[in-house]
XYZ file of C-alpha atoms in Angstrom:
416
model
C 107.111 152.399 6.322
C 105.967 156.322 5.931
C 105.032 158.771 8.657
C 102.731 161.129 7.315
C 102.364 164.541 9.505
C 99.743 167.411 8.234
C 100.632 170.821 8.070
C 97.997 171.954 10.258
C 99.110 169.764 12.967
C 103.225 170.583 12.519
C 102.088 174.307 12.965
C 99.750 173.745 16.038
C 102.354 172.004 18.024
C 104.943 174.751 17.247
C 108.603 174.972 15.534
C 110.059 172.459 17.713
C 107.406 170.096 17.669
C 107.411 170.190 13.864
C 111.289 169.633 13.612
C 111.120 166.727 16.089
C 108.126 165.642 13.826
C 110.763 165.583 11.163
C 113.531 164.273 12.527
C 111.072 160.790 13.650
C 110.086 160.871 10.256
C 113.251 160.968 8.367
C 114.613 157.987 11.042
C 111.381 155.537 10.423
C 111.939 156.043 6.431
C 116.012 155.467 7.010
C 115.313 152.468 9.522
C 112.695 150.847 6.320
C 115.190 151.563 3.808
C 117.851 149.661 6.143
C 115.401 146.827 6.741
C 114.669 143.959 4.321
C 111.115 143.210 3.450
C 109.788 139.603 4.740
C 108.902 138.622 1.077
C 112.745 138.980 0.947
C 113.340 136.996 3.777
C 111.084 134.406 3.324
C 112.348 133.466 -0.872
C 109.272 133.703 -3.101
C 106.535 133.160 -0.390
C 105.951 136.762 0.869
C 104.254 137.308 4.289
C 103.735 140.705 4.484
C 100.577 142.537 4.596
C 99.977 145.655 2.461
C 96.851 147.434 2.928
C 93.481 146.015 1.073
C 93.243 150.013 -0.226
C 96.695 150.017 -2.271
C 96.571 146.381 -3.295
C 93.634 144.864 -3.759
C 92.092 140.878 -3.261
C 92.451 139.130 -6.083
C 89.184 137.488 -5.867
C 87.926 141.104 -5.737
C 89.818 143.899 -6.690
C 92.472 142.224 -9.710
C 91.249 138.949 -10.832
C 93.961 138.461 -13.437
C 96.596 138.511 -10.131
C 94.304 135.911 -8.304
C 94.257 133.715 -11.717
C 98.230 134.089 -12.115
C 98.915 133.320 -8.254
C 96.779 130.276 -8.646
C 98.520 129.145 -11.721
C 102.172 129.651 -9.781
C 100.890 128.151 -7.117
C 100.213 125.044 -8.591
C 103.197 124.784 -10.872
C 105.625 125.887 -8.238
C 108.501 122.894 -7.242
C 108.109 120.541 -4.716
C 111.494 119.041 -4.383
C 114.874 120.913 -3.216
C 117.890 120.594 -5.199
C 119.163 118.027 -2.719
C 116.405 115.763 -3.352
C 116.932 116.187 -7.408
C 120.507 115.086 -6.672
C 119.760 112.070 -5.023
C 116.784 111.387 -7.328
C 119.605 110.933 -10.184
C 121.579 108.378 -7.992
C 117.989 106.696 -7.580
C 118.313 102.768 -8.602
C 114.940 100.820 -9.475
C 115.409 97.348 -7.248
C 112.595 94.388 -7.183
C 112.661 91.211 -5.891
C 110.688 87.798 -6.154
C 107.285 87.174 -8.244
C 104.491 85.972 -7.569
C 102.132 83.183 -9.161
C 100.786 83.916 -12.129
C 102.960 86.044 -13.228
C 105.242 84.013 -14.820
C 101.948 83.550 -17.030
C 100.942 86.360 -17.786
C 104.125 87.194 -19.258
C 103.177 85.598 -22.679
C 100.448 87.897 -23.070
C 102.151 91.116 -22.000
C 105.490 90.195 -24.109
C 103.236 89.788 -27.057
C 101.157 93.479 -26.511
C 104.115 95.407 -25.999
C 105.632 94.043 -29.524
C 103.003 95.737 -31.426
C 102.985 99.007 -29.522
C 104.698 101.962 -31.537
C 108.324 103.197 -30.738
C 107.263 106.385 -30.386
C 104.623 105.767 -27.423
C 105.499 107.234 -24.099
C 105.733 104.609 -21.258
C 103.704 107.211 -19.155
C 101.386 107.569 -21.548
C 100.364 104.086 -21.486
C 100.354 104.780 -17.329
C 98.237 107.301 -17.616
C 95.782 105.561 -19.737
C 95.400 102.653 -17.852
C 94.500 104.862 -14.920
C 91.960 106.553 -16.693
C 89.972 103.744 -18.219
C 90.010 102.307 -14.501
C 88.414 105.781 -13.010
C 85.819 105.964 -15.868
C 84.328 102.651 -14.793
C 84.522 102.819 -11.054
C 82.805 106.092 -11.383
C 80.221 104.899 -13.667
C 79.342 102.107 -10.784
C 79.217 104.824 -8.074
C 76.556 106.975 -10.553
C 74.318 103.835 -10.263
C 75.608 102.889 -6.773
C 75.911 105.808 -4.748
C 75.516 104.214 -1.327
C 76.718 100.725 -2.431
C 73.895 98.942 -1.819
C 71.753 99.245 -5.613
C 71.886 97.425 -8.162
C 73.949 98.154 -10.934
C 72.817 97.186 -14.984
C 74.955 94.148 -16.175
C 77.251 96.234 -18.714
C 78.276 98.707 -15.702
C 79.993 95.227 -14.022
C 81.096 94.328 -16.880
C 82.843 97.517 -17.831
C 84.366 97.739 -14.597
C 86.165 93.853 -14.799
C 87.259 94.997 -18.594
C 88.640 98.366 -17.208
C 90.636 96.591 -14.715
C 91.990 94.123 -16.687
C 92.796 96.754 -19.430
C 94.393 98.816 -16.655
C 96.780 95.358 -15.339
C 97.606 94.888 -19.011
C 99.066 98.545 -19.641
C 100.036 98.779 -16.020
C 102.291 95.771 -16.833
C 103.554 96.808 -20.533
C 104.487 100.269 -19.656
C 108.025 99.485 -17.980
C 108.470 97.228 -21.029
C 108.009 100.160 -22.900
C 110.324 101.878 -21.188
C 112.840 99.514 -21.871
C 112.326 98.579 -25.004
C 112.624 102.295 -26.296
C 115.814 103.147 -24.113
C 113.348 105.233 -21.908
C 113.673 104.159 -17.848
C 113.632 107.595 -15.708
C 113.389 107.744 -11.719
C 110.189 110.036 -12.925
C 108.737 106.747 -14.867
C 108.782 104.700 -11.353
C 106.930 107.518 -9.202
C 104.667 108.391 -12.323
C 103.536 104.374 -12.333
C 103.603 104.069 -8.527
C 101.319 107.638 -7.999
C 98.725 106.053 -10.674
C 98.929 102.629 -8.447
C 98.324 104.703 -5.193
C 95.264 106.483 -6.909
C 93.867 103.213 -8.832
C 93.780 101.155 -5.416
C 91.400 103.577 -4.099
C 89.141 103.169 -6.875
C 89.583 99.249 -7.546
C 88.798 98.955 -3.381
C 86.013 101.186 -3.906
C 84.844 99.676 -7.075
C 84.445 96.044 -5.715
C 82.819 96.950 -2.302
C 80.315 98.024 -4.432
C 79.733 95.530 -7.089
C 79.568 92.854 -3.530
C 76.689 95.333 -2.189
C 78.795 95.794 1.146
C 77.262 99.333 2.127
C 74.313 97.099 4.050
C 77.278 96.005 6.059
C 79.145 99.410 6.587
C 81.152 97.858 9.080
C 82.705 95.631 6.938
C 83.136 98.216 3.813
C 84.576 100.583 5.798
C 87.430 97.982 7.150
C 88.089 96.605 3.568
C 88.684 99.709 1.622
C 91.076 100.703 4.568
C 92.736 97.663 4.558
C 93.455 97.303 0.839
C 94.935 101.147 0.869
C 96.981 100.412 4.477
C 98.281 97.068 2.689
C 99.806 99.080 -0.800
C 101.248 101.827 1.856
C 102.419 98.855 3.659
C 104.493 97.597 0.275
C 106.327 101.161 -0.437
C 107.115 101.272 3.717
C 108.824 98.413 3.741
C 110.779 99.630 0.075
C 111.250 102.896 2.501
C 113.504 100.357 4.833
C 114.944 97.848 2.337
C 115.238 100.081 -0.398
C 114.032 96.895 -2.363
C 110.183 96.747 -3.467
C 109.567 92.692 -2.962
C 106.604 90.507 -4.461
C 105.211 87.655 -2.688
C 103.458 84.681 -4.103
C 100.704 86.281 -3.694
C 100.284 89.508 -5.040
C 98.990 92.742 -7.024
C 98.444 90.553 -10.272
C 96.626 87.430 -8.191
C 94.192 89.811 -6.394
C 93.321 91.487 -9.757
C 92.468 88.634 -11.632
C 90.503 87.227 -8.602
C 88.863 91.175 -8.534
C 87.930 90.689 -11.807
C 85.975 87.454 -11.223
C 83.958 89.359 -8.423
C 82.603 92.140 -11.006
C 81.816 88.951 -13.429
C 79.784 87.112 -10.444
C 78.052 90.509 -9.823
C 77.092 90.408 -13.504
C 75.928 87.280 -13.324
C 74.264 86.404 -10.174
C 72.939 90.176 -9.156
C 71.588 91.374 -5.571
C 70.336 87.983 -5.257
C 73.703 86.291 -5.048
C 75.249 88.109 -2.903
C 72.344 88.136 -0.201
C 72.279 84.436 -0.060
C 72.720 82.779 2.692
C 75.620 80.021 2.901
C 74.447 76.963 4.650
C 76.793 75.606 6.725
C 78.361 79.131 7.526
C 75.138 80.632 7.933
C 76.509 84.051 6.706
C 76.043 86.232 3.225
C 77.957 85.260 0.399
C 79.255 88.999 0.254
C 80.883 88.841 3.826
C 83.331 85.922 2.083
C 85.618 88.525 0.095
C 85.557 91.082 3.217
C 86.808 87.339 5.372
C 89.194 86.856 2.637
C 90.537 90.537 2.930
C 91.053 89.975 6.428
C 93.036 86.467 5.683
C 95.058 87.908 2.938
C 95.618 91.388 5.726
C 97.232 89.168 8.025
C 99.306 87.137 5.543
C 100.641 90.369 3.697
C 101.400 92.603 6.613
C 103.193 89.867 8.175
C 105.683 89.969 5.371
C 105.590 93.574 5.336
C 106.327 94.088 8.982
C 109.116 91.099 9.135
C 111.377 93.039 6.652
C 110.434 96.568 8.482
C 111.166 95.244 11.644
C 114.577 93.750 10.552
C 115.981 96.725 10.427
C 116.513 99.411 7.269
C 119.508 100.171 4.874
C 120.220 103.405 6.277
C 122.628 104.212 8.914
C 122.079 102.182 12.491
C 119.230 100.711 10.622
C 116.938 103.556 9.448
C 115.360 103.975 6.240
C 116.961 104.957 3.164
C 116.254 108.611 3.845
C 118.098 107.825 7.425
C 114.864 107.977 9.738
C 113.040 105.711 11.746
C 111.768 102.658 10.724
C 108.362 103.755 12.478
C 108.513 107.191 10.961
C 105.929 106.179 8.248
C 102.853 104.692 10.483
C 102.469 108.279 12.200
C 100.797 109.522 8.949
C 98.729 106.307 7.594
C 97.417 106.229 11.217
C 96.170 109.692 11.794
C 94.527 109.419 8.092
C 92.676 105.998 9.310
C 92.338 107.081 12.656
C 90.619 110.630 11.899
C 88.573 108.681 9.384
C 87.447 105.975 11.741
C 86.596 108.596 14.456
C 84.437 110.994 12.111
C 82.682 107.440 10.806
C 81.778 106.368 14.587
C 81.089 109.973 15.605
C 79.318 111.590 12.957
C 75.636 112.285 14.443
C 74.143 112.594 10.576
C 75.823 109.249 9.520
C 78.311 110.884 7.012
C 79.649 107.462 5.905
C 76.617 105.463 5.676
C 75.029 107.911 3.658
C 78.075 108.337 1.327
C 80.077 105.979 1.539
C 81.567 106.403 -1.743
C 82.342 109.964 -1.509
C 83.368 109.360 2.078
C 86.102 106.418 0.920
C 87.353 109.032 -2.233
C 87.817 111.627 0.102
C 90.377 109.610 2.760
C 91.669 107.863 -0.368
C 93.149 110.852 -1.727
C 94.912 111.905 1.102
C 95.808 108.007 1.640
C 97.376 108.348 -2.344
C 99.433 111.599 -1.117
C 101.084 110.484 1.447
C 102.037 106.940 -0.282
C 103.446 108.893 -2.818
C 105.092 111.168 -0.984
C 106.738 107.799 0.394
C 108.061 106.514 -2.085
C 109.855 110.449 -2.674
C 104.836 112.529 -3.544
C 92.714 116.386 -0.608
C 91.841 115.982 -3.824
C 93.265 119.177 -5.587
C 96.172 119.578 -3.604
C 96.731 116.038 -4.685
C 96.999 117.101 -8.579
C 99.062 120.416 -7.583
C 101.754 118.209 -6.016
C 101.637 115.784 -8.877
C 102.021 118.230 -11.095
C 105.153 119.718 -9.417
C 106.727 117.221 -8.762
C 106.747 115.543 -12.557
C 107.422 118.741 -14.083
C 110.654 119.348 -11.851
C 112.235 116.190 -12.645
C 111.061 116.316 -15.864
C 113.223 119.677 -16.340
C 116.354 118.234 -14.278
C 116.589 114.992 -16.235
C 116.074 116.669 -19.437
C 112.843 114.663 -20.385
C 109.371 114.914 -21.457
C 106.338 113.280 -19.536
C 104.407 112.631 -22.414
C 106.942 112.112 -25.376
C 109.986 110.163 -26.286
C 112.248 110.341 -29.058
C 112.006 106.857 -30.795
C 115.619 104.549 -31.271
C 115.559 103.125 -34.653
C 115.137 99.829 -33.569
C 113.671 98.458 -30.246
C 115.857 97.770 -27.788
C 116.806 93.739 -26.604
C 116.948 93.731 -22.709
C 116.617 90.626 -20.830
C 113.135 91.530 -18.571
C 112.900 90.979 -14.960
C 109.806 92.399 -14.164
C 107.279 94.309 -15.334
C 107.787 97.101 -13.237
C 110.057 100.562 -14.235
């Protein structure tokens, strides 16, 4: 803090004025000295305000600063060192399996034979994730409001993404096995690309079925397939135990897949026909099937959250309420169901894709940070948060260092 005084006015106001002029001066400057600044105070963040004049924007005035704030800002840590510590104590647990996983097995056993020794497990992650993007988004280009009709190959593409993303979804903790490789980072990298690819598999088959002439029904199926995978990691917030029923992720892939192939096949036509006895469209049976398997899954879901968590007196693992989780799935699906019924220029009917990416984002963020983690804000975190553990554990994301020969463990699972 200064106090600047102009000779003119020090001499107007007389000796004594000046000195007492002085005297305030010298006291604010002492009293700043003696005071810490806030950006002290506060750690890195700083809060104070310096004049626009000495320090200017850095949209504006210094757009190197702006570009090297941004840049810390989105490489800056997420997790305290208390959270690192416990993330090393971290123990992977599963339990049961569902149908046909037993065999698929064969298949995934045999892929992850062939795959190099030097291939990152989150490599393969990552790639899975991105073949299953590229297709959804080339059926949105053609399918913006989810009610057009999309060429053959773009249905097509969409089932082969998919499947290509189960398969490497599958092999990746394999991978991580087999080369010696299992992190904590390895589970939240293949559980953030899980929370992201439900989003766009949801998305992806409401429009191959044509449900945007039913927006009603859309809208309640791509909620209910993101509330059910928030559903799985809350109740692996209580039990500390992520649990597969009979039916599962790998039975309502496979039965995905079939939908893009009937949309191949059969077109607009199929899906508007009428079924006789039911006297409904042949699109609304997946959305009746969604609600069937809702109902079935949550139930399971809700018996173990409801039994009470590992924590002390029954919390979660982190040692809060059992309940703690549904306050932030429910203000994302309740904000999104309010702006749907009261938007006066029919936001989601008019994009409902864009509308379902948007609250699917935030949906992914807040699953992730479950299980420890819109759209940008999204990548910022994601990026933090990999990079910190990446640094504590003494890893890299992206690279391994090979064992000379692969690694015999007896397999479980097919999760990290």
């Amino acid at each position: 803090f200064r106090v600047s005084v102009s000779r003119e006015t020090a001499v107007s106001a007389g000796p004594g004025s000046a000195q007492s002029v002085k005297r305030v001066s010298r006291a604010v400057s002492m009293s700043a000295q003696r005071r810490p600044s806030r950006r002290s105070e506060a750690g890195e963040v700083g809060l104070s305000r310096p004049p626009s004049a000495s320090r200017p924007g850095p949209s504006r005035g210094n757009p190197a600063m702006g570009s090297g704030l941004g840049l810390k800002w989105l490489l800056q840590q997420p997790l305290s060192r208390q959270q690192l510590k416990r993330l090393e104590e971290h123990r992977y647990r599963s339990a049961g399996a569902s149908l046909l996983e037993p065999l698929m097995q064969a298949w995934w056993e045999r892929l992850v034979r062939r795959l190099p020794l030097w291939i990152a497990p989150n490599v393969i992650t990552i790639t899975g994730l991105a073949v299953n993007v590229c297709t959804t988004i080339i059926l949105m280009v053609y399918c913006p409001t989810a009610t057009e009709q999309a060429p053959l190959w773009a249905y097509l593409a969409c089932a082969l993404g998919l499947f290509i993303y189960q398969t490497l979804d599958a092999i990746d903790g394999k991978q991580a096995r087999r080369t010696n490789s299992s992190s904590p980072l390895g589970e939240l990298f293949d559980h953030g690309c899980d929370s992201l690819s439900t989003v766009f598999v949801v998305l992806g088959i409401c429009i191959a079925v044509q449900l945007g002439t039913n927006p009603d029904w859309m809208f309640f199926c791509c909620f209910a397939g993101v509330f059910m995978f928030y559903c799985a990691h809350w109740q692996t917030y209580v039990s500390g135990t992520l649990r597969f029923g009979i039916i599962d992720v790998t039975e309502v892939q496979i039965f995905i897949i079939t939908l893009f192939l009937l949309a191949a096949s059969g077109g607009t036509a199929f899906w508007e026909s009428m079924i006789p006895v039911l006297e409904i469209q042949v699109k609304i049976v997946p959305a009746l099937l969604v609600v069937a398997g809702g109902i079935f899954s949550c139930t399971n879901y809700f018996t173990v959250i409801f039994t009470g968590g590992v924590g002390k007196n029954g919390s979660t693992i982190a040692g809060t309420s059992v309940l703690s989780p549904f306050l932030h799935i429910g203000a994302v699906i309740i904000l999104a169901l309010m702006i749907y019924k009261k938007s006066t220029s029919r936001l989601f009917e008019n994009n409902p894709c864009l509308y379902i990416l948007a609250f699917g984002f935030v949906s992914a963020k807040i699953t992730n940070k479950l299980v420890v983690w819109s759209l940008f804000d999204l990548i910022r975190y994601s990026v933090g948060v990999c990079n910190q553990i990446a640094s504590h554990l003494h890893i890299n994301i992206f690279k391994i260092s090979p064992p000379s020969s692969p690694v015999n463990i007896q397999e479980q699972n097919h999760h990290k």
